[in-house]
Amino acid sequence: MHVPYPPLHTYYQPGDILIGAVVSHFGIITNLIIDFNEEPPPPLLEELVVVPKNYQHILALAFAVKEINENPQILPNLTLGFRIYDSYDTAWKTYHATLLLLSALNRLVPNYLCDIQKNLISVIGGLDSQISLYVATVLDIYKIPQLIYGSAPVMNDKTPGLSFYQMVPQEAHQYAGILSLLLHFKWMWVGVLIMDDDNGERFVQAVFTEFSRNGVCFAFIERLPKFISVSQFMDMLQQGVKIYDHVMGSKANTVVVYGDSYSMVFLRWFPYVPAIEQVTNQPKGRVWIMTAQMELTSFLYQRNWDTEIMHGALSFTIHSSDPPGFKPFSKGRNPSSTKEDGFIRDFWHQVFDCVLPDTIVGNVDGNICNEEEKLESLPSIFFEMSMAGHSYSIYNAVYAVAHALHAMSSSRLKHRATTDRGGLNFYNQDSWQLHHFLRRISFNNTAGDKVSFNHNGELIAQFDLINLIASLNKSFHRVYIGRVDPQAPPEQVFIISESAITWHNWFNQTQPNSVCTESCHPGSSKKVKEGEPFCCYDCIPCPEGKISDQKDMNECHECKEENYPNKKQNFCIPKVVTFLSYEEPLGLSLACFAFFFALNTVLVLGIFMKHHNTPIVIANNRDLTYTLLISLMLCFLCVLLFIGQPQKVTCILRQTTFGIIFSVAVSCVLAKTITVVLAFMATKPGSRMRKWVGKRLSTSIVLFCSLVQAGICTVWLVTSPPFPDIDMHSVAEEIVLECNEGSTTMFYCVLSNMGFLAIASFTVAFFARKLPDSFNEAKFITFSMLVFCSVWLSFVPSYLSTKGKYMVAVEIFSILASSAGLLGCIFSPKCYIIMFRPELNNKEQLVRRKK
């Protein structure tokens, strides 16, 4: 059997139980394209590129195993060991490493147990989802538990139900956190950068609908290429130029980056793209929102690269704490003190740019390593002394396996007493049995954090939100600004401290804005531009009668009935309750006019009563005259029923009282006119009209006409009487207290009846206006009825065109004008003769004789 080339790096620590690990520490950059037609040569050392930050992953596993072995409370009398291999970020190296974990030490012979050194109980890895999928595909055959410390692989319909556990929280919580962050700062126009793989597409599909439902639009979606070989560098560079122009040319100041562990390396190229290729747009500040899978990693060739572009970025990270003892453990690491660590030598050589003394052959270019190199001297983008997110996940994964083993050991001891070295004999145990206990573990680690899985095998934990601050040594430091905790109460799931955030210098330390269209101010609403995303819109003023009291409202809305819009249509003003009252000038003026005309009517009545035996009073039918004057006086006074706050009694009385009294007045005028006509007709020889002349006819006319009007009013009150009402719509700024007429038809019937009587009086008087008599009233009645009809004909359009209390004022004015017209036209000539021309008030003037 042909055995592949042995791995370049391995880290083995013996133990009764072994934990395997597949890390991503080194990468291979080569021009070689593997097409599986021939055996690839072994990689050269110069083709290896280290990701210095990832060395902490190895230290975290070794430190966790060291702590567990020193803790008598966990797996007493048993020791944990581990075997660590590198995936080199390639599929064939990952499969090779996984098979080595399943074989005896230094022998690629899977499924063959030749010693007790191959007692693999679980595997931790990998960092990226594709690497994890490669590992899971092999481990699933053996049902060996796999604990993933990076993002979970994308499962399709043909993928078997792989058994792995995620040491990161469910990604849906991170998506919700990103949405909450965007909504918090009102960033509705965002760009998206994803890796060009299944994970990136999964992210877009997961967030697109939910983001859109909450008003967030994507300005662009760009896919970052994966680096495969040097030969593809130019193609990647051209693709990077296009991505750069889209990012820098967009109005979106916020860019969500969903990437893998190497995405930060790609983003750090952005400031240097204009210097390499011709671009359309110059670098601008952007708010980068990065997901938890991305870490502050960097290749060594980027040691002195500018970090300003990432200054102020916001990053979701896996919640991590710093276990006590990890910093001293890390400080004590060096190539001479840890001979079994197969990773540290190349790591040390590359990060400190020196050559280890025991590898010197001939002349050496560069520095020789000594004992003075310290890990803490490295910039944080290369190595951190505090445990980072992925390292913390590995640390918890080791403890999870240990606690599950301990629980399985305790369970078995209860049922059988066969032990080895005082504990359970694990050497011939199947690792698949560990699944049952892994699903149910729950413990607090040494940092005080609780570790447990949900029913999907995902860690129950929170995401931290940090602000990345570029430092002077071309590195970053983290500032904790918030969190996403799914287990918190709803109002505390997303927490952020705005005051702790440092923004990119491009924004002058003010909160960035990221919208396609500037906000529509209150008083306007959004109108989506045709053919563009709904985040791009025009602002149009609210239509009359509607308001928008917030920014970016989709539609304007009407105020409540008791409110009305202000001039800018951005808030509602309470309407003023109004009615025609005595306190306002209009109401007071009309009341004064009513009293004035009523007093004049009383004065005229007094004059006529004082001179009741004079020819002019006797000739004009004293009883009808007195009735007419009294009804006119009451007409003037009934105006007072229309002024003041409407009450039930006044609403019932105002129109009916006015209608009946005014009908009496008009009936008296009609009776006087008919009497005049009949009187002249009766003077002709042989006329039969004499029997109709007298008080009985006039009284009958007045009674009949008045009773008809009273009947109409009675029907009105019985069927649909007037009542107090509130009108909130006629006048935009007022709530009008009014009398609802109940039946509009009956109201106009009352007016029509008065109009009919007035027209009849006018017609009769018009034909009798030239009868030869000094005291003939026909001319005056004709003119008074002309005034009366003019007033009430103009009343109808005026009444219908006015609103609110002015409708009442129009009716009062019509009552006063028509009544005053009757009073003035009919009685002023008579009063003039009685008071100033008494010589005309004699019998000789009763009949005019023809010459």
Coordinates of C-alpha atoms in Angstrom, one line a residue, residues 142-534:
Y142 CA -17.3 5.8 12.4
K143 CA -20.0 7.9 14.3
I144 CA -17.2 9.7 16.0
P145 CA -18.4 13.0 17.5
Q146 CA -17.1 16.1 15.8
L147 CA -17.1 19.5 17.5
I148 CA -16.9 22.3 15.0
Y149 CA -15.4 25.6 16.2
G150 CA -16.2 27.5 13.0
S151 CA -19.3 27.9 10.9
A152 CA -21.4 24.8 10.1
P153 CA -21.2 23.4 6.6
V154 CA -24.1 23.8 4.3
M155 CA -26.2 20.6 4.1
N156 CA -28.0 19.8 0.8
D157 CA -30.6 17.1 0.1
K158 CA -27.9 14.5 -0.7
T159 CA -25.8 15.1 2.4
P160 CA -26.2 12.4 5.0
G161 CA -27.2 13.4 8.5
L162 CA -23.7 14.2 9.7
S163 CA -23.3 14.1 13.5
F164 CA -21.4 17.2 14.6
Y165 CA -21.7 19.8 17.3
Q166 CA -21.3 23.5 16.8
M167 CA -19.3 25.4 19.4
V168 CA -20.8 28.6 18.1
P169 CA -24.4 29.8 18.7
Q170 CA -27.1 29.3 16.0
E171 CA -26.4 31.6 13.1
A172 CA -30.0 32.8 12.9
H173 CA -29.3 34.8 16.1
Q174 CA -26.4 36.5 14.4
Y175 CA -28.6 37.4 11.4
A176 CA -31.2 38.9 13.9
G177 CA -28.4 40.8 15.5
I178 CA -27.2 42.3 12.2
L179 CA -30.8 43.4 11.4
S180 CA -31.2 44.9 14.9
L181 CA -28.0 46.8 14.4
L182 CA -29.1 48.2 11.0
L183 CA -32.5 49.2 12.3
H184 CA -31.0 50.8 15.4
F185 CA -28.9 53.2 13.3
K186 CA -31.5 53.4 10.5
W187 CA -29.1 52.0 7.9
M188 CA -31.6 51.0 5.3
W189 CA -29.3 51.0 2.2
V190 CA -26.4 48.5 2.7
G191 CA -24.0 46.6 0.6
V192 CA -23.2 42.9 1.1
L193 CA -19.9 41.1 0.6
I194 CA -20.1 37.3 0.8
M195 CA -17.7 34.5 0.0
D196 CA -18.3 32.9 -3.4
D197 CA -19.5 29.6 -1.9
D198 CA -22.5 27.8 -0.5
N199 CA -22.2 29.5 2.9
G200 CA -22.4 32.9 1.3
E201 CA -25.5 32.0 -0.7
R202 CA -27.1 30.6 2.4
F203 CA -26.6 33.9 4.2
V204 CA -28.2 35.9 1.4
Q205 CA -31.2 33.6 1.2
A206 CA -31.6 33.7 5.0
V207 CA -31.5 37.4 5.4
F208 CA -32.9 38.9 2.2
T209 CA -36.6 38.3 2.9
E210 CA -36.4 39.3 6.6
F211 CA -34.3 42.4 5.9
S212 CA -36.6 43.5 3.1
R213 CA -39.6 43.0 5.4
N214 CA -38.0 45.4 7.8
G215 CA -37.2 48.1 5.2
V216 CA -33.5 47.2 4.6
C217 CA -32.4 47.1 0.9
F218 CA -29.2 45.7 -0.6
A219 CA -27.3 48.3 -2.7
F220 CA -25.1 45.5 -4.0
I221 CA -24.2 41.9 -3.4
E222 CA -20.6 41.1 -4.2
R223 CA -18.9 37.7 -4.0
L224 CA -15.4 37.5 -2.8
P225 CA -13.3 35.0 -4.7
K226 CA -11.4 32.2 -2.9
F227 CA -7.7 32.1 -3.4
I228 CA -6.7 28.8 -4.9
S229 CA -3.4 29.2 -6.7
V230 CA -0.9 31.8 -7.7
S231 CA -1.8 31.3 -11.4
Q232 CA -5.3 32.7 -10.6
F233 CA -4.0 35.9 -8.9
M234 CA -4.5 38.2 -11.9
D235 CA -8.1 37.0 -12.4
M236 CA -8.7 37.6 -8.7
L237 CA -7.2 41.1 -8.9
Q238 CA -9.5 42.0 -11.8
Q239 CA -12.5 40.7 -9.9
G240 CA -11.3 42.6 -6.8
V241 CA -11.1 45.9 -8.9
K242 CA -14.8 45.5 -9.8
I243 CA -15.8 44.8 -6.2
Y244 CA -13.7 47.8 -5.1
D245 CA -15.5 50.1 -7.5
H246 CA -18.9 48.8 -6.5
V247 CA -18.1 49.3 -2.8
M248 CA -16.5 52.7 -3.1
G249 CA -18.9 54.0 -5.7
S250 CA -22.1 53.1 -3.9
K251 CA -24.1 55.5 -1.7
A252 CA -24.2 52.8 0.9
N253 CA -21.9 53.7 3.7
T254 CA -22.6 50.4 5.5
V255 CA -21.3 47.1 4.2
V256 CA -22.2 43.7 5.7
V257 CA -19.3 41.2 5.3
Y258 CA -20.2 37.5 5.7
G259 CA -16.9 35.7 5.2
D260 CA -14.7 33.0 6.4
S261 CA -11.5 33.2 8.4
Y262 CA -9.5 34.6 5.5
S263 CA -11.9 37.3 4.5
M264 CA -10.1 39.9 6.6
V265 CA -7.0 39.3 4.5
F266 CA -8.9 40.1 1.3
L267 CA -10.4 43.3 2.8
R268 CA -7.0 44.6 3.7
W269 CA -6.1 44.7 0.0
F270 CA -8.7 47.4 -0.6
P271 CA -6.6 50.5 0.1
Y272 CA -3.9 49.2 -2.3
V273 CA -6.2 48.4 -5.3
P274 CA -5.9 52.0 -6.7
A275 CA -2.1 51.7 -6.7
I276 CA -2.2 48.4 -8.6
E277 CA -5.0 48.9 -11.1
Q278 CA -7.0 51.8 -12.6
V279 CA -10.2 52.3 -10.6
T280 CA -13.1 54.7 -10.9
N281 CA -13.5 55.6 -7.3
Q282 CA -11.1 56.6 -4.6
P283 CA -11.1 55.0 -1.1
K284 CA -13.8 56.2 1.2
G285 CA -14.7 55.4 4.7
R286 CA -17.2 52.6 5.2
V287 CA -18.8 51.0 8.2
W288 CA -17.9 47.3 7.9
I289 CA -20.2 45.0 9.8
M290 CA -18.4 41.6 10.1
T291 CA -19.8 38.3 11.1
A292 CA -18.4 36.0 13.8
Q293 CA -16.5 33.6 11.5
M294 CA -14.2 36.4 10.5
E295 CA -11.3 37.1 12.8
L296 CA -8.6 39.8 12.8
T297 CA -6.2 37.7 10.9
S298 CA -3.4 38.8 8.6
F299 CA -0.7 37.2 6.5
L300 CA 2.9 38.1 7.4
Y301 CA 3.4 40.0 4.2
Q302 CA 0.7 42.4 5.4
R303 CA 2.7 43.2 8.5
N304 CA 3.1 46.9 7.7
W305 CA 0.0 47.4 5.7
D306 CA -2.4 50.2 6.6
T307 CA -5.3 49.3 8.9
E308 CA -7.2 52.6 8.5
I309 CA -9.8 51.2 6.2
M310 CA -11.1 48.9 8.9
H311 CA -11.0 51.6 11.6
G312 CA -14.4 51.8 13.3
A313 CA -15.7 48.5 12.0
L314 CA -18.4 46.6 13.9
S315 CA -17.9 42.9 14.4
F316 CA -20.0 40.2 15.8
T317 CA -17.9 37.7 17.7
I318 CA -18.4 34.5 19.6
H319 CA -18.7 35.4 23.2
S320 CA -15.3 34.7 24.9
S321 CA -13.8 35.1 28.3
D322 CA -10.2 34.7 29.3
P323 CA -9.6 31.6 31.3
P324 CA -7.3 32.2 34.2
G325 CA -3.8 30.8 33.5
F326 CA -4.0 31.0 29.7
K327 CA -1.7 34.1 29.5
P328 CA 1.1 32.6 31.6
F329 CA 0.7 29.3 29.6
S330 CA 1.1 31.2 26.3
K331 CA 4.1 33.3 27.6
G332 CA 5.9 30.1 28.4
R333 CA 5.8 28.8 24.9
N334 CA 8.9 28.7 22.8
P335 CA 10.5 26.2 20.4
S336 CA 13.0 24.9 23.0
S337 CA 10.4 24.3 25.7
T338 CA 7.9 22.4 23.6
K339 CA 9.7 19.9 21.4
E340 CA 6.5 17.9 20.8
D341 CA 4.8 20.9 19.2
G342 CA 5.4 20.4 15.5
F343 CA 3.7 23.8 14.6
I344 CA 5.8 26.2 16.7
R345 CA 9.0 26.0 14.8
D346 CA 7.7 27.3 11.5
F347 CA 5.4 29.6 13.3
W348 CA 8.3 31.1 15.3
H349 CA 10.5 31.3 12.2
Q350 CA 7.9 33.3 10.2
V351 CA 6.4 35.6 12.8
F352 CA 9.8 36.7 14.3
D353 CA 11.6 36.5 11.0
C354 CA 14.5 34.6 12.4
V355 CA 16.2 31.2 11.9
L356 CA 16.2 28.6 14.7
P357 CA 19.7 27.8 15.8
D358 CA 19.4 24.0 15.4
T359 CA 18.4 24.4 11.7
I360 CA 21.4 26.4 10.7
V361 CA 23.4 24.9 7.8
G362 CA 26.0 27.0 6.2
N363 CA 25.5 30.8 5.9
V364 CA 22.3 32.2 7.2
D365 CA 20.4 35.1 5.6
G366 CA 18.7 37.1 8.4
N367 CA 18.6 36.9 12.1
I368 CA 19.1 33.9 14.3
C369 CA 16.4 33.3 16.9
N370 CA 17.4 33.6 20.6
E371 CA 15.6 33.3 23.8
E372 CA 14.4 36.9 23.8
E373 CA 11.5 36.6 21.4
K374 CA 8.2 36.9 23.2
L375 CA 4.7 36.2 21.9
E376 CA 3.3 39.2 23.8
S377 CA 5.5 41.4 21.6
L378 CA 3.6 40.5 18.5
P379 CA 0.9 42.9 17.3
S380 CA -2.6 41.7 18.1
I381 CA -3.4 41.0 14.4
F382 CA -0.7 38.3 14.5
F383 CA -1.2 37.0 18.0
E384 CA -3.3 37.9 21.1
M385 CA -2.5 36.9 24.6
S386 CA -6.1 37.0 25.6
M387 CA -8.1 34.0 24.3
A388 CA -10.1 35.0 21.1
G389 CA -13.4 33.7 19.9
H390 CA -12.4 30.6 18.0
S391 CA -9.8 29.6 20.5
Y392 CA -12.4 29.9 23.2
S393 CA -14.7 27.6 21.2
I394 CA -11.9 25.0 21.1
Y395 CA -11.3 25.4 24.8
N396 CA -15.0 24.8 25.5
A397 CA -15.1 21.9 23.0
V398 CA -12.3 20.1 24.9
Y399 CA -14.1 20.6 28.2
A400 CA -17.4 19.4 26.6
V401 CA -15.8 16.2 25.6
A402 CA -14.2 15.7 29.0
H403 CA -17.5 16.3 30.8
A404 CA -19.4 14.0 28.5
L405 CA -16.7 11.3 29.1
H406 CA -17.0 11.9 32.8
A407 CA -20.8 11.6 32.6
M408 CA -20.5 8.4 30.5
S409 CA -18.0 7.0 33.0
S410 CA -20.2 7.7 36.0
S411 CA -23.2 6.1 34.2
R412 CA -21.3 2.9 33.4
L413 CA -19.9 2.6 36.9
K414 CA -23.4 2.3 38.2
H415 CA -24.1 -0.7 36.1
R416 CA -20.9 -2.7 36.2
A417 CA -17.9 -2.9 38.4
T418 CA -15.3 -3.9 35.8
T419 CA -12.7 -1.1 35.9
D420 CA -9.2 -0.6 34.8
R421 CA -6.8 1.5 36.9
G422 CA -9.7 2.5 39.1
G423 CA -11.8 3.8 36.2
L424 CA -13.8 2.6 33.3
N425 CA -11.9 0.7 30.6
F426 CA -12.2 3.0 27.6
Y427 CA -9.8 1.2 25.3
N428 CA -12.5 -0.9 23.6
Q429 CA -15.3 1.5 23.9
D430 CA -17.2 2.8 20.9
S431 CA -17.0 6.6 20.5
W432 CA -20.5 6.8 19.2
Q433 CA -21.8 6.2 22.7
L434 CA -20.5 9.6 23.6
H435 CA -23.2 11.3 21.5
H436 CA -25.9 10.6 24.1
F437 CA -23.9 12.4 26.8
L438 CA -22.7 15.3 24.7
R439 CA -26.3 16.3 23.9
R440 CA -27.1 16.6 27.6
I441 CA -24.0 18.2 29.0
S442 CA -24.3 21.5 30.9
F443 CA -21.5 22.9 33.0
N444 CA -19.7 26.1 33.9
N445 CA -16.2 26.5 32.6
T446 CA -13.3 28.0 34.5
A447 CA -14.1 31.4 33.1
G448 CA -17.6 31.2 34.7
D449 CA -19.5 30.8 31.4
K450 CA -22.2 28.1 31.0
V451 CA -21.7 25.6 28.2
S452 CA -24.6 23.5 26.8
F453 CA -26.1 22.5 23.5
N454 CA -29.6 22.9 22.2
H455 CA -31.5 20.1 20.5
N456 CA -29.7 20.8 17.2
G457 CA -26.3 20.4 18.7
E458 CA -25.6 24.2 18.7
L459 CA -24.0 26.0 21.6
I460 CA -26.4 28.0 23.7
A461 CA -24.5 31.3 24.0
Q462 CA -24.5 34.9 23.0
F463 CA -22.7 36.9 20.4
D464 CA -20.7 39.9 21.4
L465 CA -20.6 43.1 19.4
I466 CA -17.2 44.8 19.3
N467 CA -15.8 48.0 17.7
L468 CA -12.4 47.6 16.0
I469 CA -10.1 50.5 16.6
A470 CA -6.9 50.8 14.4
S471 CA -3.8 51.5 16.5
L472 CA -0.5 53.1 15.6
N473 CA 1.3 49.8 15.3
K474 CA -0.8 48.8 12.3
S475 CA -2.9 46.6 14.4
F476 CA -6.3 46.7 16.1
H477 CA -7.7 46.6 19.5
R478 CA -11.3 45.6 20.4
V479 CA -13.9 47.7 22.3
Y480 CA -16.9 45.8 23.6
I481 CA -20.0 47.8 22.7
G482 CA -23.0 45.4 22.9
R483 CA -24.3 41.9 22.6
V484 CA -27.0 39.6 21.1
D485 CA -28.3 37.3 23.8
P486 CA -31.2 35.0 22.7
Q487 CA -31.8 33.9 26.2
A488 CA -32.4 37.4 27.5
P489 CA -35.9 39.0 27.8
P490 CA -37.2 40.3 24.5
E491 CA -36.3 43.9 25.3
Q492 CA -32.7 43.0 26.2
V493 CA -31.9 40.5 23.4
F494 CA -30.0 43.3 21.5
I495 CA -28.0 45.8 23.6
I496 CA -25.7 48.4 22.2
S497 CA -23.8 51.3 23.7
E498 CA -23.5 54.1 21.1
S499 CA -21.3 56.3 23.2
A500 CA -18.6 53.6 23.2
I501 CA -18.3 53.5 19.4
T502 CA -15.5 55.1 17.5
W503 CA -16.4 55.8 13.9
H504 CA -14.1 56.0 10.9
N505 CA -12.4 59.3 10.4
W506 CA -14.2 59.8 7.1
F507 CA -17.4 60.5 9.1
N508 CA -15.8 63.1 11.4
Q509 CA -16.9 61.1 14.4
T510 CA -20.5 61.5 13.7
Q511 CA -22.9 58.6 13.3
P512 CA -22.8 57.6 9.6
N513 CA -25.9 57.6 7.5
S514 CA -26.6 54.9 5.0
V515 CA -29.7 55.4 2.9
C516 CA -30.5 55.4 -0.8
T517 CA -32.6 58.6 -0.4
E518 CA -32.5 61.2 2.3
S519 CA -35.3 60.9 4.8
C520 CA -38.7 62.3 3.8
H521 CA -39.4 64.9 6.5
P522 CA -42.7 65.0 8.4
G523 CA -45.4 66.5 6.2
S524 CA -44.4 64.3 3.2
S525 CA -44.5 60.6 2.3
K526 CA -42.4 58.2 0.2
K527 CA -43.1 57.4 -3.4
V528 CA -41.1 54.5 -4.7
K529 CA -39.2 55.2 -7.9
E530 CA -40.2 52.9 -10.7
G531 CA -37.7 50.2 -11.4
E532 CA -35.6 50.8 -8.3
P533 CA -35.6 49.1 -4.8
F534 CA -38.2 50.4 -2.4

